[in-house]
Backbone as CSV, one residue per row, in Angstrom:
resi,resn,N_x,N_y,N_z,CA_x,CA_y,CA_z,C_x,C_y,C_z
1,MET,4.922,-31.279,-1.117,5.540,-30.025,-0.879,4.587,-29.152,-0.542
2,GLY,3.867,-29.138,-1.310,3.059,-27.681,-1.141,2.541,-27.829,-0.227
3,ARG,1.787,-28.779,0.354,1.131,-28.046,2.041,2.347,-28.432,3.108
4,LEU,3.466,-28.924,2.987,4.851,-28.882,3.571,4.984,-27.445,3.911
5,ARG,4.985,-26.766,2.295,5.679,-25.462,2.483,4.661,-24.275,2.974
6,ALA,3.612,-24.795,3.005,2.418,-23.537,3.437,1.790,-23.592,5.123
7,GLY,2.735,-25.321,5.725,2.352,-25.181,7.069,3.386,-24.668,7.482
8,PHE,4.635,-24.753,7.111,6.094,-24.171,7.963,5.805,-22.844,7.859
9,LEU,5.583,-22.159,6.475,5.422,-20.719,6.705,4.035,-19.897,7.343
10,LEU,3.344,-20.659,7.848,2.202,-20.196,8.289,2.226,-20.253,10.216
11,ALA,2.933,-20.986,10.007,3.755,-21.333,12.047,4.781,-20.364,11.873
12,GLY,5.606,-20.013,10.686,6.509,-19.185,11.075,5.922,-17.841,11.020
13,PHE,4.932,-17.540,10.241,4.069,-16.526,10.303,3.696,-15.864,11.880
14,ILE,2.552,-16.950,11.724,2.136,-16.679,13.580,2.799,-15.997,14.517
15,SER,4.359,-17.546,14.558,4.333,-17.200,15.448,5.600,-16.399,15.849
16,SER,6.218,-15.690,14.727,6.779,-14.750,15.108,6.303,-13.812,15.359
17,ALA,5.256,-13.350,14.700,4.071,-12.031,15.350,3.840,-12.330,16.576
18,MET,3.648,-13.268,16.940,3.201,-13.657,18.339,4.246,-13.376,19.486
19,VAL,5.143,-13.033,19.086,6.646,-13.105,19.843,6.941,-11.611,19.628
20,LEU,6.304,-11.116,18.589,6.979,-9.484,18.483,5.620,-8.842,18.783
21,MET,4.930,-9.129,18.542,3.492,-8.095,19.272,3.974,-8.091,20.268
22,PRO,4.098,-8.245,21.350,3.655,-7.547,23.195,5.023,-7.104,23.095
23,VAL,6.041,-6.823,22.356,7.711,-6.087,22.280,6.960,-4.635,21.502
24,GLN,6.198,-4.822,20.525,5.713,-3.734,19.676,4.390,-2.974,20.932
25,ALA,3.903,-3.399,21.356,2.863,-2.822,21.970,3.708,-2.154,23.205
26,LEU,4.715,-2.623,24.032,5.261,-1.735,24.997,6.193,-0.660,24.386
27,ALA,6.408,-0.945,22.910,7.383,0.057,22.372,6.458,1.687,22.134
28,LEU,4.857,1.060,21.622,4.330,1.795,21.840,3.940,2.937,22.793
29,LYS,3.563,2.113,23.876,3.252,2.586,24.966,4.111,3.318,25.343
30,MET,5.502,3.733,25.659,6.468,4.044,26.235,7.174,4.683,25.315
31,ASN,6.620,5.022,24.131,6.654,6.091,22.652,8.280,6.359,22.654
32,TRP,8.626,4.785,22.538,10.099,4.526,21.579,10.606,4.768,20.396
33,PRO,11.119,4.946,19.975,11.390,5.134,18.090,11.486,3.651,17.544
34,LEU,11.538,2.593,18.510,11.394,1.277,17.986,10.001,1.005,17.099
35,ALA,8.864,1.604,17.659,7.840,1.052,17.357,7.817,1.846,16.141
36,LYS,8.331,2.766,15.372,8.478,2.886,13.770,9.371,1.914,12.710
37,ARG,10.228,1.481,14.035,11.128,0.946,13.240,11.028,-0.712,13.378
38,LEU,10.412,-1.164,14.222,10.039,-2.975,14.256,9.347,-3.254,13.016
39,PRO,8.149,-2.744,12.586,6.929,-2.898,12.205,7.892,-3.256,10.448
40,ASN,8.587,-2.842,10.109,9.403,-2.480,9.011,10.564,-3.603,9.310
41,ILE,11.053,-4.511,10.179,11.678,-4.938,9.899,11.273,-6.484,10.152
42,TYR,9.871,-6.295,10.962,9.346,-7.484,10.871,8.766,-7.867,9.428
43,HIS,8.570,-7.156,8.609,7.908,-7.178,7.414,8.907,-7.448,6.236
44,ARG,10.257,-7.100,6.589,11.171,-7.717,5.782,11.490,-9.091,6.165
45,PHE,11.639,-9.569,7.363,11.677,-10.718,8.009,10.645,-11.486,7.077
46,LEU,9.461,-10.860,7.184,8.258,-11.822,6.604,8.343,-11.772,5.117
47,CYS,8.624,-10.988,4.034,8.898,-11.048,2.434,10.111,-12.602,2.689
48,LYS,10.936,-12.422,3.409,12.235,-13.404,3.359,11.462,-14.659,3.657
49,LEU,10.617,-14.493,4.253,10.364,-16.056,5.000,9.005,-16.594,3.993
50,VAL,8.334,-15.815,3.480,7.675,-16.291,2.664,8.066,-16.451,1.037
51,GLY,9.006,-15.920,0.572,9.591,-16.011,-0.375,9.407,-15.151,-1.562
52,ILE,9.123,-13.689,-1.103,8.487,-12.439,-1.346,9.893,-11.249,-2.151
53,ARG,10.317,-11.317,-3.306,11.781,-10.603,-3.590,10.810,-9.185,-4.359
54,VAL,11.518,-8.333,-3.569,10.582,-7.083,-3.923,11.432,-5.997,-4.786
55,VAL,11.074,-6.061,-6.098,12.216,-5.319,-6.988,11.203,-3.818,-7.351
56,THR,12.009,-2.808,-7.500,11.679,-1.238,-7.215,12.049,-0.655,-8.061
57,ARG,11.265,-0.021,-8.541,11.443,0.793,-9.580,11.205,2.599,-9.423
58,GLY,11.763,3.605,-9.321,11.434,4.727,-9.535,12.268,5.071,-7.757
59,GLU,11.821,6.599,-7.323,12.811,6.595,-6.576,11.385,7.262,-5.059
60,PRO,11.194,6.845,-3.752,9.855,7.108,-2.842,10.665,8.955,-2.837
61,HIS,9.530,9.677,-2.442,9.607,10.990,-1.951,10.646,11.155,-1.099
62,LYS,11.549,12.374,-0.920,12.310,12.088,0.189,12.306,13.824,0.692
63,GLY,11.524,14.582,0.476,11.918,16.137,0.478,10.843,16.830,1.644
64,GLY,9.961,15.424,2.365,9.060,16.003,3.347,7.633,15.160,3.756
65,ALA,6.760,15.500,3.966,5.497,14.816,4.399,5.260,14.680,2.854
66,CYS,4.277,13.099,3.142,4.131,12.420,2.049,3.288,11.569,1.949
67,LEU,1.761,11.411,1.030,1.327,10.590,1.528,1.107,9.464,0.029
68,ILE,1.141,8.434,0.445,1.421,7.005,-0.816,0.170,6.781,-1.090
69,ALA,-0.464,6.715,-2.643,-1.745,6.248,-3.155,-1.225,4.746,-3.813
70,ALA,-1.504,3.790,-3.362,-1.236,2.768,-4.223,-2.446,1.831,-4.562
71,ASN,-2.233,0.762,-5.411,-3.058,-0.379,-5.859,-3.492,-1.316,-5.310
72,HIS,-4.755,-1.692,-5.097,-4.672,-2.612,-3.444,-4.770,-4.298,-4.339
73,THR,-4.164,-5.600,-4.030,-4.631,-6.410,-4.557,-4.669,-7.515,-3.723
74,SER,-4.040,-7.393,-2.133,-3.935,-8.665,-1.423,-3.571,-8.166,-0.032
75,TRP,-3.532,-8.801,0.912,-3.026,-8.507,2.139,-1.587,-8.574,1.815
76,LEU,-0.886,-9.551,0.996,0.415,-9.058,0.850,0.779,-7.932,0.206
77,ASP,0.393,-7.059,0.053,0.494,-5.805,0.010,1.038,-5.025,0.968
78,ILE,0.123,-5.190,2.270,1.018,-4.743,3.523,1.745,-5.122,3.754
79,PRO,3.048,-6.541,3.930,4.565,-6.671,4.046,5.191,-6.029,2.855
80,ILE,4.282,-5.607,1.762,5.840,-5.670,0.695,5.658,-3.788,0.834
81,MET,5.132,-3.236,1.176,5.004,-1.897,1.094,5.680,-1.457,2.639
82,ALA,5.649,-2.447,3.288,5.960,-1.850,5.114,7.382,-2.810,5.105
83,SER,7.701,-3.197,4.546,9.095,-3.894,4.334,10.412,-2.798,3.326
84,LEU,9.672,-2.178,2.801,10.839,-0.401,1.817,11.090,0.344,2.736
85,GLN,9.638,0.748,3.436,10.451,2.084,4.729,9.093,1.367,5.719
86,PRO,10.002,2.481,6.737,8.847,2.275,8.056,7.687,2.936,8.032
87,SER,6.852,2.970,8.016,5.042,3.223,7.137,3.540,2.680,8.470
88,SER,3.009,3.468,8.067,1.495,2.970,8.614,0.526,2.918,7.097
89,PHE,-0.756,2.378,7.372,-1.414,2.276,6.710,-2.902,3.114,6.730
90,VAL,-3.598,3.431,5.882,-5.001,3.735,6.057,-6.020,2.205,5.842
91,ALA,-7.170,1.840,6.429,-8.082,0.655,6.341,-9.371,0.670,6.440
92,LYS,-10.189,0.100,6.269,-11.123,0.194,6.256,-11.565,-0.080,8.403
93,SER,-12.501,0.264,8.802,-13.036,0.554,10.234,-13.391,-0.938,10.560
94,GLU,-13.571,-1.863,9.403,-13.987,-3.324,10.367,-12.714,-4.016,10.075
95,VAL,-11.207,-3.536,9.169,-10.566,-4.188,9.863,-9.603,-4.535,11.076
96,ALA,-10.302,-3.183,11.882,-10.202,-3.012,13.293,-10.203,-4.652,14.228
97,GLY,-11.492,-5.010,13.489,-12.256,-5.963,14.941,-11.946,-7.569,14.217
98,TRP,-11.014,-7.359,13.325,-10.614,-8.819,12.743,-9.802,-9.827,13.640
99,PRO,-10.106,-10.999,14.458,-8.906,-11.376,14.765,-7.577,-11.298,14.150
100,PHE,-6.551,-11.551,15.371,-5.264,-11.225,15.180,-4.723,-10.522,14.006
101,PHE,-5.271,-10.235,12.868,-4.937,-9.467,11.630,-5.104,-8.009,11.781
102,GLY,-6.834,-7.909,12.707,-6.956,-6.504,13.091,-5.834,-5.766,14.283
103,THR,-5.202,-6.394,15.431,-4.818,-6.391,16.340,-3.413,-5.915,16.118
104,LEU,-2.710,-6.903,14.527,-1.565,-6.295,13.964,-1.913,-4.924,13.455
105,ALA,-2.330,-4.412,12.785,-2.679,-3.058,12.376,-3.023,-2.408,13.183
106,ARG,-3.569,-2.428,14.439,-3.087,-1.671,15.364,-2.435,-1.056,16.038
107,LEU,-0.832,-2.423,15.990,-0.249,-1.825,16.515,1.022,-1.636,15.106
108,GLN,0.670,-1.730,14.460,1.285,-0.762,12.846,0.620,0.693,13.106
109,GLN,-0.386,0.939,14.090,-0.929,2.057,13.930,-1.640,2.561,12.961
110,THR,-2.514,1.929,12.157,-3.139,1.910,11.351,-4.178,2.614,11.432
111,VAL,-4.760,3.593,10.852,-5.977,4.902,10.428,-7.038,3.957,9.964
112,PHE,-7.790,3.916,11.343,-9.422,3.134,10.569,-9.987,4.406,10.253
113,VAL,-10.746,3.712,9.218,-11.879,5.201,8.110,-13.543,3.787,8.039
114,GLU,-13.762,4.773,8.200,-15.703,4.623,7.744,-15.798,4.919,6.593
115,ARG,-15.256,4.343,5.738,-15.584,4.519,4.122,-17.508,4.568,3.704
116,GLU,-17.670,4.607,4.426,-19.717,4.378,4.170,-20.182,5.032,4.651
117,ARG,-19.111,5.943,5.285,-20.023,7.149,6.464,-19.709,8.499,5.615
118,ARG,-20.107,9.341,4.903,-19.639,10.332,4.179,-19.365,11.340,5.364
119,THR,-20.298,11.253,5.954,-20.214,12.697,7.094,-18.645,12.073,8.182
120,ARG,-18.186,11.316,8.272,-16.991,11.385,9.386,-15.774,11.239,7.853
121,THR,-15.960,11.621,6.669,-14.964,11.894,6.053,-13.626,13.121,6.386
122,ALA,-14.909,14.096,6.763,-13.995,14.793,7.253,-12.848,14.753,8.574
123,GLU,-13.585,14.062,9.130,-12.713,13.427,10.418,-11.323,12.923,10.071
124,SER,-11.757,11.786,9.019,-10.952,10.585,8.687,-9.617,11.420,7.862
125,ARG,-10.160,12.428,7.863,-8.973,13.423,6.948,-8.068,14.599,7.744
126,ASN,-9.064,14.642,8.878,-7.913,15.330,9.608,-7.227,14.419,10.538
127,GLU,-7.876,13.331,10.345,-6.427,12.522,11.205,-5.479,12.326,10.426
128,ILE,-5.689,11.909,9.274,-4.799,11.269,8.273,-3.686,12.450,8.036
129,HIS,-4.293,13.690,8.173,-3.695,14.780,7.910,-2.685,15.183,9.700
130,ALA,-3.086,15.191,10.454,-2.459,15.001,12.033,-1.269,13.953,11.866
131,ARG,-1.231,13.281,11.260,-0.403,11.773,11.256,0.706,11.904,10.330
132,ILE,0.523,12.406,9.667,1.635,12.679,8.323,2.532,14.161,8.752
133,ALA,1.459,14.992,8.916,2.450,16.206,9.514,3.011,15.907,11.361
134,GLY,3.060,15.125,11.286,3.784,14.605,12.509,4.886,14.050,11.977
135,GLY,4.764,13.193,11.022,6.255,12.866,10.531,5.818,11.259,10.131
136,ASP,4.343,10.563,10.446,4.136,9.736,9.414,4.404,9.647,7.854
137,ARG,4.590,7.791,7.607,4.243,8.194,6.234,3.238,6.955,6.067
138,LEU,1.888,7.432,5.282,0.963,6.785,5.860,0.857,6.005,4.110
139,ILE,-0.162,5.179,3.777,-0.142,3.957,2.736,-1.483,4.319,2.720
140,LEU,-2.202,5.046,1.140,-3.514,4.793,1.316,-4.075,3.806,-0.069
141,PHE,-4.993,3.230,0.246,-5.543,2.009,-1.294,-6.547,2.773,-1.775
142,PRO,-6.641,3.868,-2.736,-7.777,4.571,-3.276,-9.213,3.876,-3.756
143,GLU,-8.661,2.866,-3.754,-9.948,1.962,-4.650,-10.810,1.395,-3.671
144,GLY,-10.296,1.514,-2.707,-11.598,1.185,-1.563,-11.199,-0.534,-1.158
145,THR,-11.157,-1.346,-2.026,-11.165,-2.679,-1.592,-9.946,-3.546,-2.736
146,SER,-10.028,-4.594,-3.024,-8.913,-5.147,-4.153,-9.034,-5.757,-5.230
147,SER,-8.279,-6.167,-5.743,-8.616,-6.702,-7.366,-7.961,-7.759,-7.655
148,ASP,-8.163,-8.665,-8.788,-7.544,-10.008,-8.660,-6.076,-9.466,-9.334
149,GLY,-5.669,-8.420,-9.532,-4.235,-8.027,-9.665,-3.620,-7.700,-11.118
150,ASN,-4.815,-8.235,-11.831,-4.775,-8.255,-13.269,-4.990,-6.516,-13.602
151,ARG,-5.363,-5.901,-13.030,-6.238,-4.284,-12.922,-5.799,-3.679,-12.058
152,VAL,-6.173,-1.886,-12.360,-6.395,-1.336,-11.272,-7.991,-0.642,-11.347
153,LEU,-8.593,-1.021,-10.211,-9.657,-0.103,-10.427,-9.804,0.908,-10.112
154,ASN,-11.554,1.615,-9.978,-11.121,3.205,-9.874,-10.958,3.543,-8.433
155,PHE,-9.714,4.791,-8.273,-9.586,5.366,-7.293,-10.913,6.205,-6.821
156,LYS,-10.782,6.191,-5.508,-12.274,6.995,-4.851,-11.229,8.551,-4.097
157,SER,-11.836,9.402,-4.885,-11.429,10.751,-4.507,-11.647,11.685,-3.203
158,ALA,-12.270,11.211,-1.922,-12.544,11.092,-1.108,-11.842,11.696,-0.057
159,LEU,-11.381,10.867,0.303,-9.501,10.675,1.028,-8.786,11.484,0.221
160,MET,-8.918,11.770,-0.575,-7.612,12.836,-1.282,-7.901,14.309,-0.895
161,SER,-9.063,14.206,-0.589,-9.274,16.507,-0.048,-7.870,16.553,0.990
162,VAL,-7.657,15.048,1.897,-6.467,15.557,2.904,-5.278,16.501,2.191
163,ALA,-5.027,15.998,0.896,-3.712,17.045,-0.391,-4.410,18.347,-0.206
164,GLN,-5.414,18.751,0.300,-6.299,20.099,0.075,-5.390,21.163,1.336
165,LEU,-5.218,20.536,2.906,-4.973,20.705,3.846,-2.964,20.942,3.391
166,THR,-2.404,22.123,3.989,-0.723,22.218,4.046,-0.023,21.599,4.831
167,ILE,1.154,21.517,5.247,2.028,20.822,6.153,2.401,22.159,6.664
168,VAL,3.046,22.658,7.924,3.905,23.637,8.094,5.062,22.868,8.628
169,ASN,6.054,23.743,7.380,7.687,23.512,7.526,7.733,24.175,9.202
170,GLY,8.148,23.171,10.497,8.687,23.776,11.853,10.021,24.211,11.649
171,GLU,11.136,24.104,10.771,12.453,24.732,10.611,12.320,25.998,10.052
172,GLU,11.305,26.212,8.985,11.799,27.452,8.037,9.943,28.077,8.065
173,ASP,9.359,27.664,8.760,8.135,27.831,9.195,7.217,28.473,8.346
174,ARG,6.841,27.519,7.742,6.126,28.043,6.569,5.260,27.224,6.016
175,GLU,4.327,27.142,5.027,2.926,26.206,5.097,3.591,25.218,3.542
176,ASP,3.956,23.999,3.592,4.566,23.516,2.532,3.024,22.658,1.707
177,ASP,2.880,22.471,0.693,1.791,21.660,0.185,2.030,20.225,0.570
178,LEU,0.835,19.218,0.910,0.835,17.878,0.933,1.151,17.321,-0.353
179,VAL,2.204,16.556,-0.539,3.015,15.851,-1.695,2.177,14.829,-1.845
180,VAL,1.568,13.906,-2.572,0.869,12.757,-3.286,2.091,12.038,-3.730
181,GLN,2.312,10.771,-3.281,2.992,9.877,-4.438,2.440,8.664,-4.921
182,PRO,1.702,8.243,-5.942,1.228,7.377,-6.929,2.567,6.276,-6.237
183,VAL,2.181,4.626,-6.237,3.163,3.977,-6.086,2.216,2.763,-6.866
184,SER,2.933,1.849,-7.727,1.987,0.562,-7.653,2.542,-0.536,-7.475
185,VAL,2.320,-1.712,-7.373,2.236,-3.158,-7.163,1.781,-4.243,-7.984
186,ALA,2.771,-4.597,-8.428,2.290,-5.381,-9.387,3.078,-7.357,-8.995
187,TYR,2.345,-8.108,-9.437,3.015,-9.168,-8.682,3.228,-10.093,-10.185
188,VAL,4.464,-9.976,-10.665,5.396,-10.415,-11.691,5.952,-12.551,-11.889
189,LYS,6.203,-12.341,-11.169,6.907,-13.694,-11.151,6.596,-14.947,-10.222
190,LEU,6.614,-16.356,-10.704,5.741,-17.282,-9.543,7.634,-18.553,-10.036
191,HIS,7.927,-18.446,-9.008,9.223,-19.650,-9.292,10.372,-19.297,-10.146
192,GLY,10.215,-18.000,-10.947,11.276,-17.103,-11.553,10.755,-16.877,-12.693
193,LEU,9.425,-17.375,-12.927,9.240,-17.502,-14.443,8.255,-16.379,-14.573
194,PRO,7.367,-15.545,-15.552,6.360,-14.608,-15.969,5.116,-15.552,-15.373
195,MET,4.217,-14.405,-14.224,3.123,-15.406,-13.665,2.315,-15.552,-14.461
196,GLY,1.469,-14.745,-15.765,0.574,-14.969,-16.224,-0.938,-14.483,-15.204
197,ARG,-1.715,-14.595,-15.985,-3.101,-14.065,-15.627,-3.437,-15.043,-14.732
198,GLN,-3.711,-16.555,-14.969,-4.010,-17.410,-14.468,-3.726,-17.601,-13.295
199,PHE,-2.506,-17.437,-12.509,-1.991,-17.710,-11.304,-2.050,-16.211,-11.011
200,ARG,-2.126,-15.034,-11.025,-2.153,-14.110,-10.044,-2.935,-13.624,-9.159
201,PRO,-4.387,-14.531,-9.785,-5.685,-14.060,-8.511,-5.113,-15.507,-7.402
202,PHE,-4.658,-15.763,-7.530,-3.884,-17.015,-6.604,-3.126,-16.001,-5.368
203,PHE,-2.928,-15.195,-5.595,-1.789,-14.189,-4.872,-3.230,-13.089,-4.417
204,ALA,-4.112,-12.824,-5.029,-4.483,-11.670,-4.669,-5.988,-11.885,-3.896
205,TRP,-6.390,-11.354,-3.071,-7.144,-11.598,-2.244,-8.036,-11.041,-2.528
206,TYR,-9.242,-11.081,-2.698,-10.663,-10.014,-3.300,-11.812,-10.783,-2.915
207,GLY,-13.157,-10.149,-3.269,-14.485,-10.653,-3.401,-14.759,-11.248,-1.988
208,ASP,-15.161,-12.505,-1.593,-15.676,-12.903,-1.067,-14.756,-14.281,-0.494
209,MET,-13.507,-13.941,-0.568,-12.317,-14.726,-0.050,-12.791,-14.836,1.460
210,GLU,-11.749,-16.271,2.011,-11.743,-16.378,3.527,-10.187,-16.185,3.503
211,LEU,-9.888,-15.764,4.690,-8.634,-15.044,4.862,-7.384,-16.035,5.101
212,PHE,-7.754,-17.134,5.662,-6.695,-18.106,5.857,-6.357,-19.121,4.993
213,PRO,-7.858,-19.696,4.123,-7.734,-20.264,3.333,-6.617,-19.915,2.384
214,HIS,-7.191,-18.563,2.053,-6.277,-18.274,1.027,-4.933,-17.742,1.189
215,LEU,-4.344,-17.559,2.798,-2.957,-17.775,3.159,-2.540,-18.985,3.128
216,TRP,-3.452,-19.978,2.943,-2.737,-21.517,2.454,-2.420,-21.712,1.294
217,GLU,-3.312,-20.653,0.156,-3.099,-21.788,-0.921,-1.916,-21.072,-1.179
218,ALA,-2.093,-19.366,-0.997,-0.577,-18.741,-1.796,0.937,-19.148,-1.005
219,PHE,0.823,-19.998,0.396,2.259,-19.859,0.826,2.743,-21.402,0.192
220,SER,1.270,-21.926,-0.505,2.062,-23.951,-0.724,2.389,-23.542,-2.638
221,LEU,1.975,-22.162,-2.811,2.479,-21.718,-4.150,4.081,-21.755,-4.781
222,GLY,4.539,-21.298,-3.798,6.033,-20.992,-4.026,6.808,-19.908,-3.664
223,PRO,7.996,-19.212,-3.926,7.953,-18.004,-3.705,7.809,-17.321,-5.623
224,ILE,7.621,-15.723,-4.910,7.059,-14.805,-5.971,8.054,-13.461,-6.109
225,ASP,7.965,-12.850,-6.998,8.504,-11.584,-7.594,7.223,-10.288,-7.958
226,VAL,7.571,-9.298,-7.299,6.728,-8.297,-7.026,7.459,-7.026,-7.357
227,MET,6.927,-6.456,-8.323,7.850,-5.023,-8.980,6.647,-3.992,-8.474
228,VAL,7.409,-3.197,-7.621,6.990,-1.963,-7.006,7.349,-0.665,-7.086
229,GLU,6.956,0.392,-8.152,7.228,1.385,-8.700,6.391,2.622,-8.370
230,TYR,8.120,3.174,-7.668,7.152,4.871,-7.377,7.106,5.642,-8.530
231,HIS,5.456,6.661,-8.321,5.757,7.521,-9.568,5.666,8.822,-9.474
232,LYS,5.759,9.925,-10.616,6.110,10.904,-10.048,5.075,11.470,-8.851
233,PRO,5.660,12.346,-7.713,5.001,12.561,-6.627,4.441,14.340,-7.363
234,VAL,2.910,14.642,-6.923,2.304,15.581,-7.318,1.992,16.153,-6.004
235,THR,1.434,17.848,-5.959,0.915,18.266,-4.927,-0.408,18.845,-5.834
236,ILE,-1.833,18.587,-5.102,-2.878,18.850,-5.557,-3.114,20.752,-6.128
237,ARG,-2.460,21.206,-5.675,-1.793,22.556,-6.442,-1.157,22.181,-7.806
238,GLU,-0.389,21.664,-8.098,-0.351,21.013,-9.731,-1.117,20.560,-10.580
239,ILE,-2.032,19.606,-9.733,-2.750,19.260,-10.051,-4.484,19.385,-10.746
240,GLY,-5.024,20.321,-9.857,-6.037,21.197,-9.642,-6.841,20.974,-8.035
241,ASN,-7.438,19.636,-8.368,-8.740,19.289,-7.807,-8.645,17.844,-7.161
242,ARG,-9.243,17.027,-6.039,-9.204,16.142,-5.146,-9.515,15.076,-6.226
243,LYS,-10.805,15.529,-7.325,-11.049,14.074,-8.342,-9.476,13.937,-9.286
244,ALA,-9.211,15.078,-9.918,-7.907,14.989,-10.637,-6.791,13.991,-9.936
245,LEU,-6.299,14.749,-9.116,-5.521,13.685,-7.994,-5.814,12.701,-8.299
246,ALA,-6.582,11.853,-7.613,-7.395,11.168,-7.741,-6.862,10.211,-9.351
247,MET,-7.481,11.367,-10.197,-7.399,9.802,-11.414,-5.935,9.648,-11.775
248,TYR,-5.044,11.291,-11.596,-3.920,11.201,-11.994,-2.945,9.739,-10.811
249,CYS,-3.488,9.757,-10.031,-2.453,8.179,-9.383,-3.550,7.241,-9.342
250,GLU,-4.442,7.202,-10.223,-5.135,6.213,-10.681,-4.450,5.449,-11.774
251,GLU,-4.178,6.516,-12.973,-4.003,6.071,-13.803,-2.537,5.786,-14.045
252,SER,-1.447,6.285,-13.045,-0.036,6.083,-12.901,-0.173,4.665,-12.446
253,CYS,-1.083,4.362,-11.470,-0.360,2.886,-11.123,-1.026,2.163,-12.139
254,ARG,-2.064,2.672,-12.932,-2.500,1.151,-14.366,-1.615,1.140,-14.787
255,ALA,-0.639,2.321,-15.276,0.851,2.545,-16.455,1.885,1.478,-15.510
256,GLY,1.846,1.131,-14.109,3.101,0.771,-13.887,2.824,-0.542,-13.802
257,LEU,1.276,-0.659,-13.531,1.060,-2.438,-13.424,1.176,-3.194,-15.070
258,ILE,0.529,-2.550,-15.828,0.682,-2.757,-17.437,2.324,-2.655,-17.592
259,ARG,3.063,-2.145,-17.446,4.636,-2.259,-17.786,4.911,-3.556,-17.323
260,ALA,5.138,-3.324,-15.543,5.601,-4.613,-14.772,4.750,-5.913,-15.674
261,ILE,3.446,-6.275,-15.848,3.250,-7.815,-16.464,3.878,-8.003,-17.581
262,ASN,4.151,-7.036,-17.887,3.907,-6.986,-19.715,5.825,-7.102,-20.019
263,GLY,6.310,-6.745,-18.649,7.644,-6.610,-18.981,8.201,-5.612,-19.693
264,ARG,7.522,-4.410,-19.681,8.037,-3.276,-20.569,8.834,-2.128,-19.611
265,PHE,9.612,-2.549,-19.186,10.559,-1.971,-18.067,11.131,-1.033,-18.755
266,ASP,11.369,-1.077,-20.163,12.256,0.212,-20.784,10.873,1.929,-21.041
267,GLU,9.975,1.508,-20.931,8.569,2.272,-21.073,8.915,3.377,-19.836
268,GLU,9.270,4.085,-19.712,9.341,5.428,-18.437,7.909,5.923,-18.556
269,PRO,7.343,6.123,-16.937,6.282,7.066,-16.673,6.528,7.843,-17.402
270,GLU,5.120,8.386,-17.668,4.534,9.859,-18.207,5.212,10.892,-17.460
271,ALA,5.582,11.512,-17.563,5.824,12.898,-16.479,4.390,13.908,-16.847
272,ILE,3.629,14.026,-15.286,2.323,14.756,-15.556,2.620,15.690,-14.839
273,ALA,2.786,16.754,-15.098,3.192,17.993,-14.577,2.448,18.952,-15.306
274,ALA,1.424,19.674,-14.491,1.000,20.984,-15.168,2.057,21.756,-15.602
275,GLY,2.046,22.075,-17.058,2.455,23.307,-17.867,3.446,22.541,-18.085
276,THR,4.399,21.044,-18.533,5.128,20.262,-19.009,4.918,19.478,-20.247
277,VAL,3.803,18.729,-20.026,3.285,18.095,-20.885,2.188,17.655,-21.360
278,GLU,1.690,16.650,-21.900,0.334,16.848,-22.485,-0.824,15.878,-21.726
279,MET,-1.642,16.657,-20.821,-1.969,15.250,-20.131,-3.095,14.281,-21.046
280,PRO,-3.366,12.871,-20.710,-4.299,12.161,-20.607,-4.939,12.868,-20.740
281,PRO,-6.318,12.220,-21.657,-7.317,13.233,-21.813,-8.566,13.114,-20.938
282,ARG,-8.543,11.729,-20.040,-9.253,11.295,-19.209,-9.145,12.590,-17.990
283,LEU,-7.708,12.857,-18.020,-7.380,13.688,-16.748,-7.822,15.082,-17.192
284,ALA,-7.609,15.713,-18.275,-7.757,16.669,-18.818,-9.123,17.213,-18.378
285,ALA,-9.737,16.106,-18.742,-11.426,16.515,-18.765,-11.792,16.884,-17.064
286,ALA,-11.111,16.287,-16.130,-11.445,16.382,-14.911,-11.092,17.827,-14.156
287,LEU,-10.028,18.071,-14.801,-9.722,19.709,-14.453,-10.566,20.782,-15.027
């Protein structure tokens, strides 16, 4: 049954993408509003097809331009996050050259960055800023790679420098600080039961795993539940500098992952805002 399920889901995934890809390409070329909505619709369909039930906690920022900083476990993070609201992603430049998935990424208007070349950081930062200023909601994975789903890796601060730039509010003709919101993604249940450490890596895509064999394995295992938690949005002015901002996002995502994995949903996230609560020692030391 596992192989039958995997074959059905893989066929549905590829065929549905092939049908919608030319539609999305035309929508982008003609600059139709559909180009923003179609990926969101498709990813909601994909989550239902694969059997991903997404549960959310907290509220996404609604007060203007925002950069989302999320922990990264799997390629499944893409449909999960994109199913919740229209959004695009920041990805390493190598993704653009991947067969099939590179095309999907381009059609979703992904910003490709060369993480290994620091000389290109400013250029990437400016492109991210321009996209956010233009009204796009971008999702950044500051770990720079994916984990096994049981932990959060250290967040890199280089692209967090985009938060040092302001966003012009056209309606009121003023400059606003760019808001950054940490979002944690945790894979918590398999067939309705707690997933456990031993099963979570089957859905994580990391290291030197081949993508299509991993797809087949994940599709064969069955429906899963994922917890997405929106944490307190902040600005770099509140936090102090980009390294402290990266650390704040990292610790928020780590706390959210631990809460979700352990089922401790009664524990509210710490409010880490300058002047309101005591900051964790690691974050305070970075300021």
